[in-house]
Short mmCIF file of N, CA and C in Angstrom, two decimals:
data_model
loop_
_atom_site.label_atom_id
_atom_site.label_comp_id
_atom_site.label_asym_id
_atom_site.label_seq_id
_atom_site.Cartn_x
_atom_site.Cartn_y
_atom_site.Cartn_z
N UNK A 195 14.93 -12.72 20.24
CA UNK A 195 13.62 -12.21 19.95
C UNK A 195 13.51 -11.95 18.46
N UNK A 196 12.44 -12.44 17.84
CA UNK A 196 12.19 -12.20 16.43
C UNK A 196 11.50 -10.86 16.23
N UNK A 197 12.10 -9.99 15.46
CA UNK A 197 11.54 -8.67 15.21
C UNK A 197 11.46 -8.46 13.71
N UNK A 198 10.32 -7.99 13.26
CA UNK A 198 10.15 -7.62 11.86
C UNK A 198 10.13 -6.11 11.80
N UNK A 199 10.94 -5.54 10.92
CA UNK A 199 10.93 -4.09 10.74
C UNK A 199 10.28 -3.77 9.40
N UNK A 200 9.65 -2.65 9.36
CA UNK A 200 8.92 -2.22 8.18
C UNK A 200 9.23 -0.75 7.98
N UNK A 201 9.49 -0.36 6.76
CA UNK A 201 9.79 1.04 6.46
C UNK A 201 9.13 1.42 5.15
N UNK A 202 8.47 2.58 5.15
CA UNK A 202 7.77 3.03 3.95
C UNK A 202 7.85 4.54 3.84
N UNK A 203 8.14 5.03 2.63
CA UNK A 203 8.18 6.47 2.39
C UNK A 203 6.85 6.92 1.81
N UNK A 204 6.36 8.07 2.30
CA UNK A 204 5.09 8.62 1.85
C UNK A 204 5.24 10.11 1.54
N UNK A 205 4.34 10.63 0.75
CA UNK A 205 4.37 12.04 0.38
C UNK A 205 3.51 12.88 1.31
N UNK A 206 3.49 12.55 2.58
CA UNK A 206 2.71 13.25 3.60
C UNK A 206 3.67 13.69 4.69
N UNK A 207 3.52 14.90 5.21
CA UNK A 207 4.37 15.33 6.33
C UNK A 207 4.19 14.40 7.53
N UNK A 208 5.27 14.15 8.28
CA UNK A 208 5.20 13.21 9.40
C UNK A 208 4.16 13.57 10.46
N UNK A 209 4.00 14.84 10.76
CA UNK A 209 3.01 15.24 11.78
C UNK A 209 1.59 14.90 11.34
N UNK A 210 1.31 15.03 10.05
CA UNK A 210 -0.03 14.70 9.54
C UNK A 210 -0.29 13.20 9.61
N UNK A 211 0.71 12.39 9.26
CA UNK A 211 0.56 10.93 9.37
C UNK A 211 0.34 10.52 10.82
N UNK A 212 1.11 11.10 11.73
CA UNK A 212 0.99 10.78 13.15
C UNK A 212 -0.41 11.12 13.64
N UNK A 213 -0.90 12.28 13.27
CA UNK A 213 -2.24 12.68 13.70
C UNK A 213 -3.30 11.74 13.14
N UNK A 214 -3.19 11.40 11.86
CA UNK A 214 -4.20 10.55 11.21
C UNK A 214 -4.23 9.14 11.79
N UNK A 215 -3.07 8.54 12.02
CA UNK A 215 -3.04 7.14 12.46
C UNK A 215 -3.00 6.96 13.96
N UNK A 216 -2.60 7.98 14.71
CA UNK A 216 -2.45 7.81 16.15
C UNK A 216 -3.46 8.62 16.95
N UNK A 217 -3.59 9.89 16.63
CA UNK A 217 -4.40 10.76 17.46
C UNK A 217 -5.86 10.85 17.05
N UNK A 218 -6.16 10.65 15.78
CA UNK A 218 -7.51 10.88 15.28
C UNK A 218 -8.25 9.56 15.06
N UNK A 219 -8.69 8.93 16.15
CA UNK A 219 -9.36 7.63 16.06
C UNK A 219 -10.54 7.59 15.10
N UNK A 220 -11.42 8.62 15.06
CA UNK A 220 -12.56 8.55 14.14
C UNK A 220 -12.16 8.52 12.67
N UNK A 221 -10.95 8.94 12.35
CA UNK A 221 -10.51 8.96 10.96
C UNK A 221 -10.14 7.57 10.44
N UNK A 222 -9.70 6.68 11.31
CA UNK A 222 -9.26 5.34 10.89
C UNK A 222 -10.36 4.58 10.13
N UNK A 223 -11.59 4.49 10.64
CA UNK A 223 -12.64 3.78 9.88
C UNK A 223 -12.97 4.47 8.54
N UNK A 224 -12.76 5.78 8.45
CA UNK A 224 -13.00 6.49 7.21
C UNK A 224 -11.94 6.10 6.17
N UNK A 225 -10.69 6.00 6.62
CA UNK A 225 -9.59 5.67 5.71
C UNK A 225 -9.55 4.19 5.35
N UNK A 226 -9.96 3.33 6.27
CA UNK A 226 -9.90 1.88 6.08
C UNK A 226 -11.27 1.23 6.32
N UNK A 227 -12.31 1.64 5.62
CA UNK A 227 -13.65 1.10 5.90
C UNK A 227 -13.78 -0.40 5.63
N UNK A 228 -12.97 -0.92 4.72
CA UNK A 228 -13.02 -2.34 4.42
C UNK A 228 -12.35 -3.18 5.51
N UNK A 229 -11.64 -2.54 6.43
CA UNK A 229 -10.90 -3.25 7.47
C UNK A 229 -11.38 -2.91 8.87
N UNK A 230 -11.48 -1.64 9.20
CA UNK A 230 -11.80 -1.21 10.56
C UNK A 230 -13.23 -0.65 10.62
N UNK A 231 -14.05 -1.23 11.49
CA UNK A 231 -15.42 -0.74 11.67
C UNK A 231 -15.45 0.47 12.58
N UNK A 232 -14.78 0.38 13.74
CA UNK A 232 -14.71 1.51 14.65
C UNK A 232 -13.59 1.31 15.66
N UNK A 233 -13.20 2.41 16.30
CA UNK A 233 -12.19 2.41 17.35
C UNK A 233 -12.73 3.27 18.49
N UNK A 234 -12.76 2.72 19.70
CA UNK A 234 -13.24 3.48 20.85
C UNK A 234 -12.27 3.31 22.01
N UNK A 235 -12.26 4.30 22.88
CA UNK A 235 -11.44 4.22 24.08
C UNK A 235 -12.09 3.23 25.05
N UNK A 236 -11.28 2.59 25.85
CA UNK A 236 -11.79 1.66 26.85
C UNK A 236 -11.48 2.24 28.21
N UNK A 237 -12.50 2.36 29.00
CA UNK A 237 -12.34 2.83 30.37
C UNK A 237 -12.84 1.74 31.28
N UNK A 238 -11.93 1.23 32.12
CA UNK A 238 -12.22 0.09 32.98
C UNK A 238 -12.64 -1.07 32.10
N UNK A 239 -13.82 -1.64 32.32
CA UNK A 239 -14.23 -2.81 31.54
C UNK A 239 -15.21 -2.45 30.44
N UNK A 240 -15.49 -1.15 30.24
CA UNK A 240 -16.50 -0.76 29.27
C UNK A 240 -15.87 0.00 28.11
N UNK A 241 -16.37 -0.23 26.92
CA UNK A 241 -15.92 0.54 25.77
C UNK A 241 -16.81 1.77 25.67
N UNK A 242 -16.21 2.95 25.73
CA UNK A 242 -16.97 4.18 25.66
C UNK A 242 -16.32 5.13 24.67
N UNK A 243 -17.11 5.91 23.95
CA UNK A 243 -16.50 6.92 23.08
C UNK A 243 -15.78 7.96 23.92
N UNK A 244 -14.65 8.43 23.44
CA UNK A 244 -13.87 9.44 24.17
C UNK A 244 -13.20 10.35 23.15
N UNK A 245 -12.87 11.58 23.55
CA UNK A 245 -12.16 12.47 22.63
C UNK A 245 -10.84 11.82 22.19
N UNK A 246 -10.47 11.94 20.91
CA UNK A 246 -9.29 11.25 20.39
C UNK A 246 -8.00 11.53 21.16
N UNK A 247 -7.72 12.77 21.52
CA UNK A 247 -6.45 13.05 22.20
C UNK A 247 -6.39 12.40 23.57
N UNK A 248 -7.49 12.40 24.32
CA UNK A 248 -7.49 11.78 25.62
C UNK A 248 -7.43 10.27 25.50
N UNK A 249 -8.04 9.71 24.45
CA UNK A 249 -8.06 8.27 24.26
C UNK A 249 -6.68 7.72 23.89
N UNK A 250 -5.78 8.58 23.45
CA UNK A 250 -4.47 8.14 23.00
C UNK A 250 -3.38 8.37 24.04
N UNK A 251 -3.74 8.66 25.27
CA UNK A 251 -2.73 8.90 26.29
C UNK A 251 -2.02 7.61 26.66
N UNK A 252 -0.75 7.70 27.03
CA UNK A 252 -0.01 6.52 27.46
C UNK A 252 -0.74 5.85 28.61
N UNK A 253 -0.82 4.52 28.56
CA UNK A 253 -1.50 3.76 29.59
C UNK A 253 -2.97 3.54 29.31
N UNK A 254 -3.55 4.26 28.34
CA UNK A 254 -4.96 4.05 28.02
C UNK A 254 -5.09 2.83 27.12
N UNK A 255 -6.32 2.41 26.92
CA UNK A 255 -6.59 1.27 26.05
C UNK A 255 -7.60 1.66 25.00
N UNK A 256 -7.54 0.97 23.86
CA UNK A 256 -8.49 1.18 22.78
C UNK A 256 -9.02 -0.17 22.34
N UNK A 257 -10.25 -0.15 21.85
CA UNK A 257 -10.91 -1.35 21.38
C UNK A 257 -11.28 -1.10 19.92
N UNK A 258 -10.81 -1.96 19.02
CA UNK A 258 -11.10 -1.81 17.60
C UNK A 258 -11.91 -3.01 17.12
N UNK A 259 -12.99 -2.73 16.41
CA UNK A 259 -13.78 -3.79 15.79
C UNK A 259 -13.50 -3.77 14.29
N UNK A 260 -13.31 -4.95 13.73
CA UNK A 260 -13.02 -5.07 12.31
C UNK A 260 -14.31 -5.14 11.51
N UNK A 261 -14.24 -4.71 10.27
CA UNK A 261 -15.38 -4.82 9.36
C UNK A 261 -15.67 -6.29 9.13
N UNK A 262 -16.91 -6.59 8.77
CA UNK A 262 -17.32 -7.99 8.63
C UNK A 262 -16.45 -8.74 7.63
N UNK A 263 -16.20 -8.16 6.48
CA UNK A 263 -15.31 -8.76 5.50
C UNK A 263 -14.05 -7.91 5.47
N UNK A 264 -12.96 -8.45 5.98
CA UNK A 264 -11.75 -7.65 6.07
C UNK A 264 -10.53 -8.44 5.65
N UNK A 265 -9.45 -7.74 5.52
CA UNK A 265 -8.20 -8.37 5.08
C UNK A 265 -7.45 -9.04 6.21
N UNK A 266 -8.01 -8.98 7.42
CA UNK A 266 -7.38 -9.68 8.54
C UNK A 266 -7.80 -11.14 8.56
N UNK A 267 -8.69 -11.54 7.65
CA UNK A 267 -9.13 -12.93 7.61
C UNK A 267 -7.92 -13.80 7.29
N UNK A 268 -7.69 -14.78 8.11
CA UNK A 268 -6.55 -15.68 7.95
C UNK A 268 -7.11 -17.06 7.67
N UNK A 269 -6.91 -17.54 6.42
CA UNK A 269 -7.49 -18.80 5.98
C UNK A 269 -9.00 -18.72 6.21
N UNK A 270 -9.54 -19.60 7.04
CA UNK A 270 -10.98 -19.58 7.29
C UNK A 270 -11.32 -18.81 8.56
N UNK A 271 -10.35 -18.22 9.22
CA UNK A 271 -10.57 -17.52 10.48
C UNK A 271 -10.84 -16.04 10.21
N UNK A 272 -11.91 -15.54 10.77
CA UNK A 272 -12.28 -14.13 10.64
C UNK A 272 -12.05 -13.45 11.99
N UNK A 273 -11.28 -12.37 12.01
CA UNK A 273 -11.04 -11.65 13.26
C UNK A 273 -12.13 -10.61 13.45
N UNK A 274 -12.60 -10.48 14.68
CA UNK A 274 -13.67 -9.55 14.99
C UNK A 274 -13.19 -8.29 15.69
N UNK A 275 -12.25 -8.44 16.64
CA UNK A 275 -11.85 -7.27 17.42
C UNK A 275 -10.51 -7.48 18.11
N UNK A 276 -9.92 -6.37 18.52
CA UNK A 276 -8.71 -6.39 19.33
C UNK A 276 -8.78 -5.26 20.35
N UNK A 277 -8.12 -5.47 21.46
CA UNK A 277 -7.95 -4.42 22.46
C UNK A 277 -6.46 -4.18 22.57
N UNK A 278 -6.06 -2.93 22.45
CA UNK A 278 -4.63 -2.65 22.59
C UNK A 278 -4.41 -1.55 23.62
N UNK A 279 -3.26 -1.68 24.27
CA UNK A 279 -2.83 -0.74 25.31
C UNK A 279 -1.80 0.20 24.70
N UNK A 280 -1.95 1.48 24.94
CA UNK A 280 -0.99 2.47 24.47
C UNK A 280 0.19 2.45 25.45
N UNK A 281 1.37 2.06 24.95
CA UNK A 281 2.56 1.98 25.80
C UNK A 281 3.35 3.28 25.80
N UNK A 282 3.40 3.94 24.66
CA UNK A 282 4.15 5.19 24.56
C UNK A 282 3.51 6.08 23.51
N UNK A 283 3.37 7.34 23.84
CA UNK A 283 2.82 8.31 22.92
C UNK A 283 3.72 9.54 22.95
N UNK A 284 4.60 9.63 21.98
CA UNK A 284 5.55 10.75 21.91
C UNK A 284 5.14 11.73 20.84
N UNK A 285 4.36 12.73 21.22
CA UNK A 285 3.86 13.70 20.25
C UNK A 285 4.98 14.54 19.66
N UNK A 286 6.01 14.83 20.46
CA UNK A 286 7.12 15.64 19.96
C UNK A 286 8.00 14.83 19.00
N UNK A 287 8.25 13.58 19.34
CA UNK A 287 9.11 12.73 18.52
C UNK A 287 8.32 11.93 17.49
N UNK A 288 6.98 12.08 17.49
CA UNK A 288 6.10 11.36 16.57
C UNK A 288 6.31 9.85 16.66
N UNK A 289 6.31 9.35 17.89
CA UNK A 289 6.52 7.94 18.16
C UNK A 289 5.29 7.38 18.87
N UNK A 290 4.89 6.17 18.48
CA UNK A 290 3.73 5.51 19.06
C UNK A 290 4.06 4.04 19.27
N UNK A 291 3.84 3.55 20.48
CA UNK A 291 4.04 2.14 20.78
C UNK A 291 2.78 1.61 21.44
N UNK A 292 2.35 0.44 21.01
CA UNK A 292 1.17 -0.17 21.59
C UNK A 292 1.34 -1.69 21.64
N UNK A 293 0.51 -2.33 22.46
CA UNK A 293 0.53 -3.78 22.59
C UNK A 293 -0.89 -4.30 22.52
N UNK A 294 -1.15 -5.24 21.61
CA UNK A 294 -2.44 -5.90 21.55
C UNK A 294 -2.48 -6.90 22.69
N UNK A 295 -3.44 -6.76 23.59
CA UNK A 295 -3.49 -7.58 24.80
C UNK A 295 -4.71 -8.49 24.85
N UNK A 296 -5.72 -8.22 24.03
CA UNK A 296 -6.92 -9.06 23.99
C UNK A 296 -7.47 -9.10 22.58
N UNK A 297 -8.26 -10.12 22.31
CA UNK A 297 -8.95 -10.20 21.03
C UNK A 297 -8.62 -11.47 20.28
N UNK A 298 -9.48 -11.79 19.33
CA UNK A 298 -9.30 -13.04 18.60
C UNK A 298 -8.12 -13.00 17.63
N UNK A 299 -7.54 -11.83 17.39
CA UNK A 299 -6.33 -11.75 16.55
C UNK A 299 -5.14 -12.43 17.24
N UNK A 300 -5.21 -12.61 18.55
CA UNK A 300 -4.14 -13.32 19.27
C UNK A 300 -4.25 -14.84 19.06
N UNK A 301 -5.37 -15.29 18.53
CA UNK A 301 -5.60 -16.69 18.14
C UNK A 301 -5.36 -17.69 19.26
N UNK A 302 -5.54 -17.28 20.50
CA UNK A 302 -5.39 -18.15 21.68
C UNK A 302 -3.99 -18.76 21.79
N UNK A 303 -3.08 -18.35 20.93
CA UNK A 303 -1.72 -18.89 20.94
C UNK A 303 -0.70 -17.83 21.36
N UNK A 304 -1.07 -16.57 21.16
CA UNK A 304 -0.14 -15.48 21.45
C UNK A 304 -0.52 -14.80 22.75
N UNK A 305 0.49 -14.44 23.51
CA UNK A 305 0.28 -13.69 24.74
C UNK A 305 0.00 -12.23 24.42
N UNK A 306 0.77 -11.67 23.47
CA UNK A 306 0.62 -10.28 23.08
C UNK A 306 1.31 -10.04 21.75
N UNK A 307 0.94 -8.94 21.12
CA UNK A 307 1.58 -8.48 19.89
C UNK A 307 1.95 -7.01 20.14
N UNK A 308 3.20 -6.66 19.96
CA UNK A 308 3.66 -5.29 20.21
C UNK A 308 4.15 -4.64 18.92
N UNK A 309 3.97 -3.34 18.86
CA UNK A 309 4.38 -2.58 17.69
C UNK A 309 4.88 -1.21 18.14
N UNK A 310 5.98 -0.77 17.57
CA UNK A 310 6.53 0.57 17.80
C UNK A 310 6.61 1.25 16.44
N UNK A 311 6.01 2.43 16.34
CA UNK A 311 5.95 3.15 15.06
C UNK A 311 6.55 4.54 15.23
N UNK A 312 7.43 4.90 14.30
CA UNK A 312 8.04 6.23 14.27
C UNK A 312 7.74 6.87 12.92
N UNK A 313 7.37 8.14 12.95
CA UNK A 313 7.17 8.92 11.73
C UNK A 313 8.28 9.95 11.67
N UNK A 314 9.16 9.83 10.67
CA UNK A 314 10.32 10.70 10.55
C UNK A 314 10.25 11.49 9.26
N UNK A 315 10.93 12.63 9.24
CA UNK A 315 10.97 13.47 8.05
C UNK A 315 11.64 12.72 6.91
N UNK A 316 11.06 12.81 5.73
CA UNK A 316 11.61 12.17 4.55
C UNK A 316 11.95 13.22 3.49
N UNK A 317 12.12 12.78 2.28
CA UNK A 317 12.44 13.68 1.18
C UNK A 317 11.21 14.44 0.72
N UNK A 318 11.40 15.62 0.15
CA UNK A 318 10.33 16.43 -0.43
C UNK A 318 9.17 16.65 0.53
N UNK A 319 9.47 16.97 1.76
CA UNK A 319 8.50 17.23 2.84
C UNK A 319 7.56 16.06 3.12
N UNK A 320 7.95 14.88 2.72
CA UNK A 320 7.19 13.67 3.03
C UNK A 320 7.68 13.07 4.33
N UNK A 321 7.36 11.80 4.56
CA UNK A 321 7.82 11.14 5.78
C UNK A 321 8.21 9.70 5.51
N UNK A 322 8.94 9.16 6.47
CA UNK A 322 9.30 7.75 6.46
C UNK A 322 8.65 7.14 7.70
N UNK A 323 7.82 6.14 7.48
CA UNK A 323 7.17 5.43 8.58
C UNK A 323 8.00 4.19 8.88
N UNK A 324 8.51 4.10 10.11
CA UNK A 324 9.32 2.96 10.52
C UNK A 324 8.58 2.22 11.63
N UNK A 325 8.51 0.90 11.51
CA UNK A 325 7.77 0.11 12.47
C UNK A 325 8.58 -1.12 12.87
N UNK A 326 8.53 -1.45 14.17
CA UNK A 326 9.10 -2.70 14.69
C UNK A 326 7.94 -3.49 15.29
N UNK A 327 7.81 -4.73 14.87
CA UNK A 327 6.67 -5.55 15.23
C UNK A 327 7.17 -6.88 15.78
N UNK A 328 6.59 -7.33 16.89
CA UNK A 328 6.92 -8.65 17.39
C UNK A 328 5.77 -9.22 18.19
N UNK A 329 5.69 -10.54 18.21
CA UNK A 329 4.63 -11.25 18.92
C UNK A 329 5.26 -12.17 19.96
N UNK A 330 4.59 -12.31 21.09
CA UNK A 330 5.08 -13.17 22.17
C UNK A 330 4.11 -14.33 22.36
N UNK A 331 4.66 -15.54 22.29
CA UNK A 331 3.84 -16.74 22.46
C UNK A 331 4.42 -17.57 23.60
N UNK A 332 3.70 -17.67 24.68
CA UNK A 332 4.11 -18.49 25.83
C UNK A 332 5.59 -18.31 26.16
N UNK A 333 5.99 -17.05 26.35
CA UNK A 333 7.36 -16.76 26.75
C UNK A 333 8.35 -16.68 25.61
N UNK A 334 7.91 -16.92 24.37
CA UNK A 334 8.80 -16.83 23.22
C UNK A 334 8.37 -15.68 22.34
N UNK A 335 9.31 -15.03 21.69
CA UNK A 335 9.00 -13.91 20.81
C UNK A 335 9.12 -14.35 19.36
N UNK A 336 8.20 -13.86 18.54
CA UNK A 336 8.19 -14.18 17.11
C UNK A 336 7.96 -12.90 16.34
N UNK A 337 8.71 -12.69 15.28
CA UNK A 337 8.45 -11.56 14.40
C UNK A 337 7.42 -11.96 13.38
N UNK A 338 6.72 -11.00 12.84
CA UNK A 338 5.76 -11.30 11.79
C UNK A 338 4.80 -10.15 11.60
N UNK A 339 4.51 -9.81 10.36
CA UNK A 339 3.56 -8.73 10.11
C UNK A 339 3.07 -8.84 8.67
N UNK A 340 1.89 -8.38 8.45
CA UNK A 340 1.33 -8.29 7.11
C UNK A 340 1.71 -6.93 6.56
N UNK A 341 2.86 -6.85 5.89
CA UNK A 341 3.37 -5.57 5.44
C UNK A 341 2.51 -4.96 4.34
N UNK A 342 1.86 -5.78 3.53
CA UNK A 342 0.98 -5.26 2.49
C UNK A 342 -0.19 -4.50 3.08
N UNK A 343 -0.74 -5.02 4.17
CA UNK A 343 -1.85 -4.36 4.86
C UNK A 343 -1.41 -3.00 5.39
N UNK A 344 -0.21 -2.92 5.94
CA UNK A 344 0.30 -1.65 6.46
C UNK A 344 0.50 -0.65 5.33
N UNK A 345 1.05 -1.09 4.22
CA UNK A 345 1.26 -0.18 3.09
C UNK A 345 -0.07 0.39 2.61
N UNK A 346 -1.10 -0.46 2.54
CA UNK A 346 -2.41 0.00 2.09
C UNK A 346 -2.96 1.08 3.01
N UNK A 347 -2.85 0.88 4.30
CA UNK A 347 -3.33 1.87 5.27
C UNK A 347 -2.62 3.20 5.13
N UNK A 348 -1.31 3.15 4.97
CA UNK A 348 -0.53 4.39 4.83
C UNK A 348 -0.87 5.11 3.52
N UNK A 349 -1.10 4.36 2.47
CA UNK A 349 -1.45 4.98 1.19
C UNK A 349 -2.83 5.61 1.25
N UNK A 350 -3.74 5.04 2.03
CA UNK A 350 -5.07 5.63 2.18
C UNK A 350 -4.99 7.00 2.84
N UNK A 351 -4.10 7.17 3.81
CA UNK A 351 -3.91 8.47 4.43
C UNK A 351 -3.36 9.45 3.40
N UNK A 352 -2.44 8.98 2.58
CA UNK A 352 -1.84 9.84 1.57
C UNK A 352 -2.90 10.32 0.58
N UNK A 353 -3.86 9.46 0.23
CA UNK A 353 -4.90 9.84 -0.70
C UNK A 353 -5.99 10.70 -0.10
N UNK A 354 -6.06 10.73 1.23
CA UNK A 354 -7.15 11.47 1.90
C UNK A 354 -6.86 12.92 1.95
#
């Protein structure tokens, strides 16, 4: 299995990063307006607004729409949305795992894209964000991630 790992140190306490990126869905479009238009909880087949903590429960799903002009554009392909399933939500351990299961970001070639993110204590009361990312294509696993995009998102939280 191909796995890409990503690690970044930030000057933000780990609990604050976890809350901003995992629990507080309305904050994501504020921090990344050029990339994310909105994030809503999905209940059954309908996208409905839901309180952030309930929307982030394990087994729940979220639907994210990208901004019209975003950094997810790949060559001439523009991504519009993704639906991801929350696989694990560890509030005590500050761990979050999710799988993208629908959306044009899968490019009709990928079965799913999975990501596991841990926020750990770092130096000077900051944190270290560790991520494992992998994609599955027709029974095969491939690693791959846009690490620059992730760094930008984490730095936006730090500046907020």
